[in-house]
Short mmCIF file of C-alpha atoms in Angstrom, two decimals:
data_model
loop_
_atom_site.label_atom_id
_atom_site.label_comp_id
_atom_site.label_asym_id
_atom_site.label_seq_id
_atom_site.Cartn_x
_atom_site.Cartn_y
_atom_site.Cartn_z
CA GLY A 151 8.70 -14.71 -8.46
CA ALA A 152 5.03 -15.16 -9.19
CA GLY A 153 3.76 -12.31 -7.03
CA VAL A 154 2.99 -8.65 -7.70
CA SER A 155 6.21 -6.70 -8.07
CA GLN A 156 6.52 -2.98 -7.33
CA SER A 157 9.41 -0.62 -7.88
CA PRO A 158 11.05 1.30 -6.44
CA SER A 159 10.53 -0.06 -2.95
CA ASN A 160 11.59 3.31 -1.52
CA LYS A 161 11.66 6.73 -3.12
CA VAL A 162 12.75 10.00 -1.53
CA THR A 163 12.08 13.10 -3.58
CA GLU A 164 11.98 16.83 -3.19
CA LYS A 165 8.76 18.79 -3.17
CA GLY A 166 7.78 19.79 -6.69
CA LYS A 167 9.49 16.89 -8.46
CA ASP A 168 7.62 14.28 -10.50
CA VAL A 169 7.75 10.58 -9.56
CA GLU A 170 6.81 7.36 -11.31
CA LEU A 171 5.91 4.17 -9.49
CA ARG A 172 5.77 0.87 -11.35
CA CYS A 173 3.67 -2.25 -10.84
CA ASP A 174 4.13 -5.65 -12.50
CA PRO A 175 0.97 -7.68 -11.83
CA ILE A 176 0.68 -11.44 -11.67
CA SER A 177 0.67 -12.84 -15.19
CA GLY A 178 -2.84 -13.33 -16.53
CA HIS A 179 -4.54 -11.08 -13.98
CA THR A 180 -6.87 -8.72 -15.78
CA ALA A 181 -7.71 -6.42 -12.87
CA LEU A 182 -5.11 -4.03 -11.41
CA TYR A 183 -5.62 -1.67 -8.49
CA TRP A 184 -3.66 1.17 -6.91
CA TYR A 185 -4.17 2.09 -3.25
CA ARG A 186 -2.40 4.55 -0.97
CA GLN A 187 -1.71 3.91 2.72
CA SER A 188 -0.64 6.75 4.99
CA LEU A 189 0.89 6.07 8.40
CA GLY A 190 -1.72 4.60 10.72
CA GLN A 191 -4.43 4.87 8.11
CA GLY A 192 -6.38 2.37 6.10
CA LEU A 193 -5.97 1.85 2.41
CA GLU A 194 -7.27 4.67 0.22
CA PHE A 195 -8.50 3.59 -3.22
CA LEU A 196 -6.92 5.47 -6.12
CA ILE A 197 -7.73 3.72 -9.42
CA TYR A 198 -8.47 0.36 -10.97
CA PHE A 199 -8.08 -1.11 -14.45
CA GLN A 200 -10.06 -4.07 -15.76
CA GLY A 201 -9.13 -5.53 -19.11
CA ASN A 202 -9.81 -3.12 -21.95
CA SER A 203 -12.50 -1.20 -20.07
CA ALA A 204 -12.08 2.44 -19.15
CA PRO A 205 -10.34 2.69 -15.76
CA ASP A 206 -12.20 3.82 -12.64
CA LYS A 207 -10.23 6.94 -11.68
CA SER A 208 -12.67 8.11 -9.03
CA GLY A 209 -10.14 7.84 -6.17
CA LEU A 210 -7.35 9.95 -7.65
CA PRO A 211 -6.99 12.87 -5.20
CA SER A 212 -6.03 15.55 -7.73
CA ASP A 213 -5.07 16.08 -11.34
CA ARG A 214 -1.43 15.72 -10.33
CA PHE A 215 -2.04 11.98 -10.13
CA SER A 216 -2.36 9.80 -13.22
CA ALA A 217 -1.94 6.14 -14.06
CA GLU A 218 -1.69 4.05 -17.15
CA ARG A 219 -1.58 0.38 -17.90
CA THR A 220 0.22 -0.72 -21.02
CA GLY A 221 -0.67 -3.86 -22.91
CA GLY A 222 -2.97 -4.99 -20.12
CA SER A 223 0.03 -5.72 -17.93
CA VAL A 224 2.50 -3.28 -16.36
CA SER A 225 1.07 -0.14 -14.75
CA THR A 226 2.73 3.16 -13.89
CA LEU A 227 1.39 5.63 -11.33
CA THR A 228 2.71 9.14 -11.93
CA ILE A 229 2.59 11.96 -9.40
CA GLN A 230 3.47 15.38 -10.77
CA ARG A 231 4.73 18.30 -8.68
CA THR A 232 4.84 16.20 -5.52
CA GLN A 233 3.70 17.68 -2.23
CA GLN A 234 4.58 16.60 1.31
CA GLU A 235 1.06 15.24 1.81
CA ASP A 236 1.76 12.76 -1.00
CA SER A 237 4.14 10.90 1.34
CA ALA A 238 2.69 7.41 1.83
CA VAL A 239 3.05 3.79 0.82
CA TYR A 240 1.57 3.18 -2.62
CA LEU A 241 0.25 -0.36 -2.96
CA CYS A 242 -0.57 -2.16 -6.17
CA ALA A 243 -2.80 -5.23 -6.33
CA SER A 244 -3.93 -7.53 -9.10
CA SER A 245 -6.69 -10.08 -9.43
CA PRO A 246 -7.98 -12.54 -12.00
CA ARG A 247 -11.22 -10.55 -12.00
CA LEU A 248 -12.68 -7.47 -10.35
CA ALA A 249 -12.74 -7.54 -6.54
CA GLY A 250 -16.51 -7.71 -6.33
CA ASN A 251 -16.50 -11.30 -7.50
CA THR A 252 -14.18 -12.79 -4.90
CA GLY A 253 -12.67 -9.97 -2.85
CA GLU A 254 -9.28 -11.56 -3.28
CA LEU A 255 -6.69 -9.02 -4.31
CA PHE A 256 -3.02 -9.97 -4.48
CA PHE A 257 -0.95 -7.08 -3.17
CA GLY A 258 2.64 -6.13 -3.79
CA GLU A 259 4.86 -4.94 -0.96
CA GLY A 260 4.38 -1.31 -1.90
CA SER A 261 6.47 1.69 -2.84
CA ARG A 262 7.23 3.99 0.08
CA LEU A 263 7.29 7.60 -1.10
CA THR A 264 8.79 10.35 1.04
CA VAL A 265 8.50 13.93 -0.15
CA LEU A 266 10.88 16.32 1.58
CA GLU B 155 -20.80 8.22 2.21
CA ASP B 156 -19.30 4.73 2.05
CA GLN B 157 -17.51 3.93 5.28
CA VAL B 158 -15.86 0.99 7.00
CA THR B 159 -15.05 1.37 10.70
CA GLN B 160 -12.96 -1.06 12.73
CA SER B 161 -12.60 -1.41 16.47
CA PRO B 162 -10.60 -1.52 18.57
CA GLU B 163 -7.71 0.36 16.93
CA ALA B 164 -5.25 -1.80 18.87
CA LEU B 165 -5.57 -4.96 20.91
CA ARG B 166 -3.03 -6.66 23.13
CA LEU B 167 -3.64 -10.28 24.10
CA GLN B 168 -1.82 -12.92 26.02
CA GLU B 169 -1.15 -16.13 24.13
CA GLY B 170 -4.26 -18.29 24.39
CA GLU B 171 -6.57 -15.37 25.29
CA SER B 172 -9.45 -15.39 22.79
CA SER B 173 -11.08 -12.17 21.58
CA SER B 174 -12.99 -10.56 18.70
CA LEU B 175 -12.38 -7.70 16.29
CA ASN B 176 -15.27 -5.67 14.95
CA CYS B 177 -15.95 -4.19 11.53
CA SER B 178 -19.04 -2.07 10.89
CA TYR B 179 -19.87 -0.81 7.43
CA THR B 180 -22.10 1.47 5.47
CA VAL B 181 -21.21 0.78 1.87
CA SER B 182 -23.68 1.28 -0.95
CA GLY B 183 -23.83 -1.55 -3.42
CA LEU B 184 -22.03 -3.86 -1.03
CA ARG B 185 -21.11 -7.03 -2.83
CA GLY B 186 -19.21 -8.66 0.00
CA LEU B 187 -17.25 -8.09 3.18
CA PHE B 188 -13.58 -9.03 3.06
CA TRP B 189 -10.90 -9.59 5.70
CA TYR B 190 -7.18 -9.15 5.14
CA ARG B 191 -4.08 -9.55 7.29
CA GLN B 192 -1.16 -7.11 6.96
CA ASP B 193 2.28 -7.69 8.44
CA PRO B 194 4.67 -4.73 8.92
CA GLY B 195 6.30 -3.66 5.66
CA LYS B 196 4.14 -6.01 3.60
CA GLY B 197 1.05 -5.71 1.47
CA PRO B 198 -2.25 -7.05 2.81
CA GLU B 199 -2.93 -10.77 2.45
CA PHE B 200 -6.44 -12.02 1.75
CA LEU B 201 -8.17 -14.07 4.45
CA PHE B 202 -11.93 -14.32 3.91
CA THR B 203 -14.90 -13.24 1.84
CA LEU B 204 -18.39 -13.11 3.36
CA TYR B 205 -21.40 -12.46 1.16
CA SER B 206 -24.54 -12.83 3.24
CA ALA B 207 -25.72 -12.32 6.81
CA GLY B 208 -25.23 -15.46 8.87
CA GLU B 209 -22.30 -16.66 6.82
CA GLU B 210 -19.18 -17.88 8.63
CA LYS B 211 -15.70 -18.73 7.38
CA GLU B 212 -12.85 -20.34 9.34
CA LYS B 213 -9.12 -20.62 8.91
CA GLU B 214 -6.97 -22.09 11.67
CA ARG B 215 -7.59 -19.93 14.76
CA LEU B 216 -9.62 -17.32 12.88
CA LYS B 217 -13.36 -17.27 12.28
CA ALA B 218 -15.17 -14.48 10.45
CA THR B 219 -18.90 -13.86 10.79
CA LEU B 220 -21.27 -11.42 9.12
CA THR B 221 -24.50 -9.71 10.14
CA LYS B 222 -26.47 -7.11 8.20
CA LYS B 223 -24.44 -4.24 9.62
CA GLU B 224 -21.17 -5.64 10.91
CA SER B 225 -18.63 -8.40 10.79
CA PHE B 226 -16.56 -9.99 13.50
CA LEU B 227 -13.19 -11.68 13.33
CA HIS B 228 -12.94 -14.10 16.23
CA ILE B 229 -9.48 -15.23 17.28
CA THR B 230 -9.42 -18.40 19.36
CA ALA B 231 -6.39 -19.22 21.51
CA PRO B 232 -4.12 -16.86 19.58
CA LYS B 233 -0.39 -17.37 19.18
CA PRO B 234 2.34 -14.72 18.83
CA GLU B 235 2.47 -15.39 15.07
CA ASP B 236 -1.10 -14.08 14.81
CA SER B 237 0.24 -10.61 15.62
CA ALA B 238 -0.54 -8.34 12.65
CA THR B 239 -2.92 -5.63 11.51
CA TYR B 240 -6.28 -7.02 10.45
CA LEU B 241 -8.15 -5.05 7.82
CA CYS B 242 -11.72 -5.38 6.68
CA ALA B 243 -13.07 -4.04 3.43
CA GLY B 244 -16.43 -3.75 1.74
CA GLY B 245 -17.70 -2.80 -1.64
CA TYR B 246 -18.22 -4.04 -5.09
CA ASN B 247 -15.37 -3.60 -7.53
CA LYS B 248 -13.82 -0.74 -5.58
CA LEU B 249 -13.04 -2.02 -2.11
CA ILE B 250 -13.31 0.45 0.77
CA PHE B 251 -10.91 -0.47 3.58
CA GLY B 252 -11.13 0.25 7.28
CA ALA B 253 -8.12 1.61 9.21
CA GLY B 254 -7.46 -1.81 10.73
CA THR B 255 -6.96 -3.34 14.16
CA ARG B 256 -3.34 -3.80 15.29
CA LEU B 257 -3.21 -7.07 17.17
CA ALA B 258 -0.27 -7.96 19.41
CA VAL B 259 -0.18 -11.42 20.99
CA HIS B 260 2.38 -11.87 23.74
CA PRO B 261 3.74 -15.20 25.01
#
């Protein structure tokens, strides 16, 4: 398909384990965003990448969280030593340009993380 | 602190009963105000961008308006398929989202 693809769609892990979440953006989109959505809450910004510029990591909640984007395409969000409060849906979005220009982000369906 | 607040948290309407959703914001460096629709188990889907006070955008039964401090999403004669969570967001390159309004439209 032509949309944003995220995997896995569901992940159950034990407290203290590391997890990796993957995002395949729409081809040609230079901007890529990660958000987190807890039950009943709005979307919490985590990080964005734009082309070859340094990413804006200002939303990452702790140093257990990191993200990379390889070759300007696929991105991986890594959470080390998971905690129960990390349980949430992690949403990835891509855009032809940064959100400020059009506001139109194309979201994937998310990866639901449950930490036991 | 940048903040986007939506009200009400939940809204139940009868089919055909028009209403409005509110979004108030205090976001530094606001570039635009954006509305999204989110269905259960799905990612948000873009609806509108509003850039300046007085601006209006329409799509089917939805109309979004913007003032200097808030935005409204007006729903005219809603149908059950309009049931969803409506999110607004503000900001520049880093969008700040509100918690959303869960809309349920009953036949």
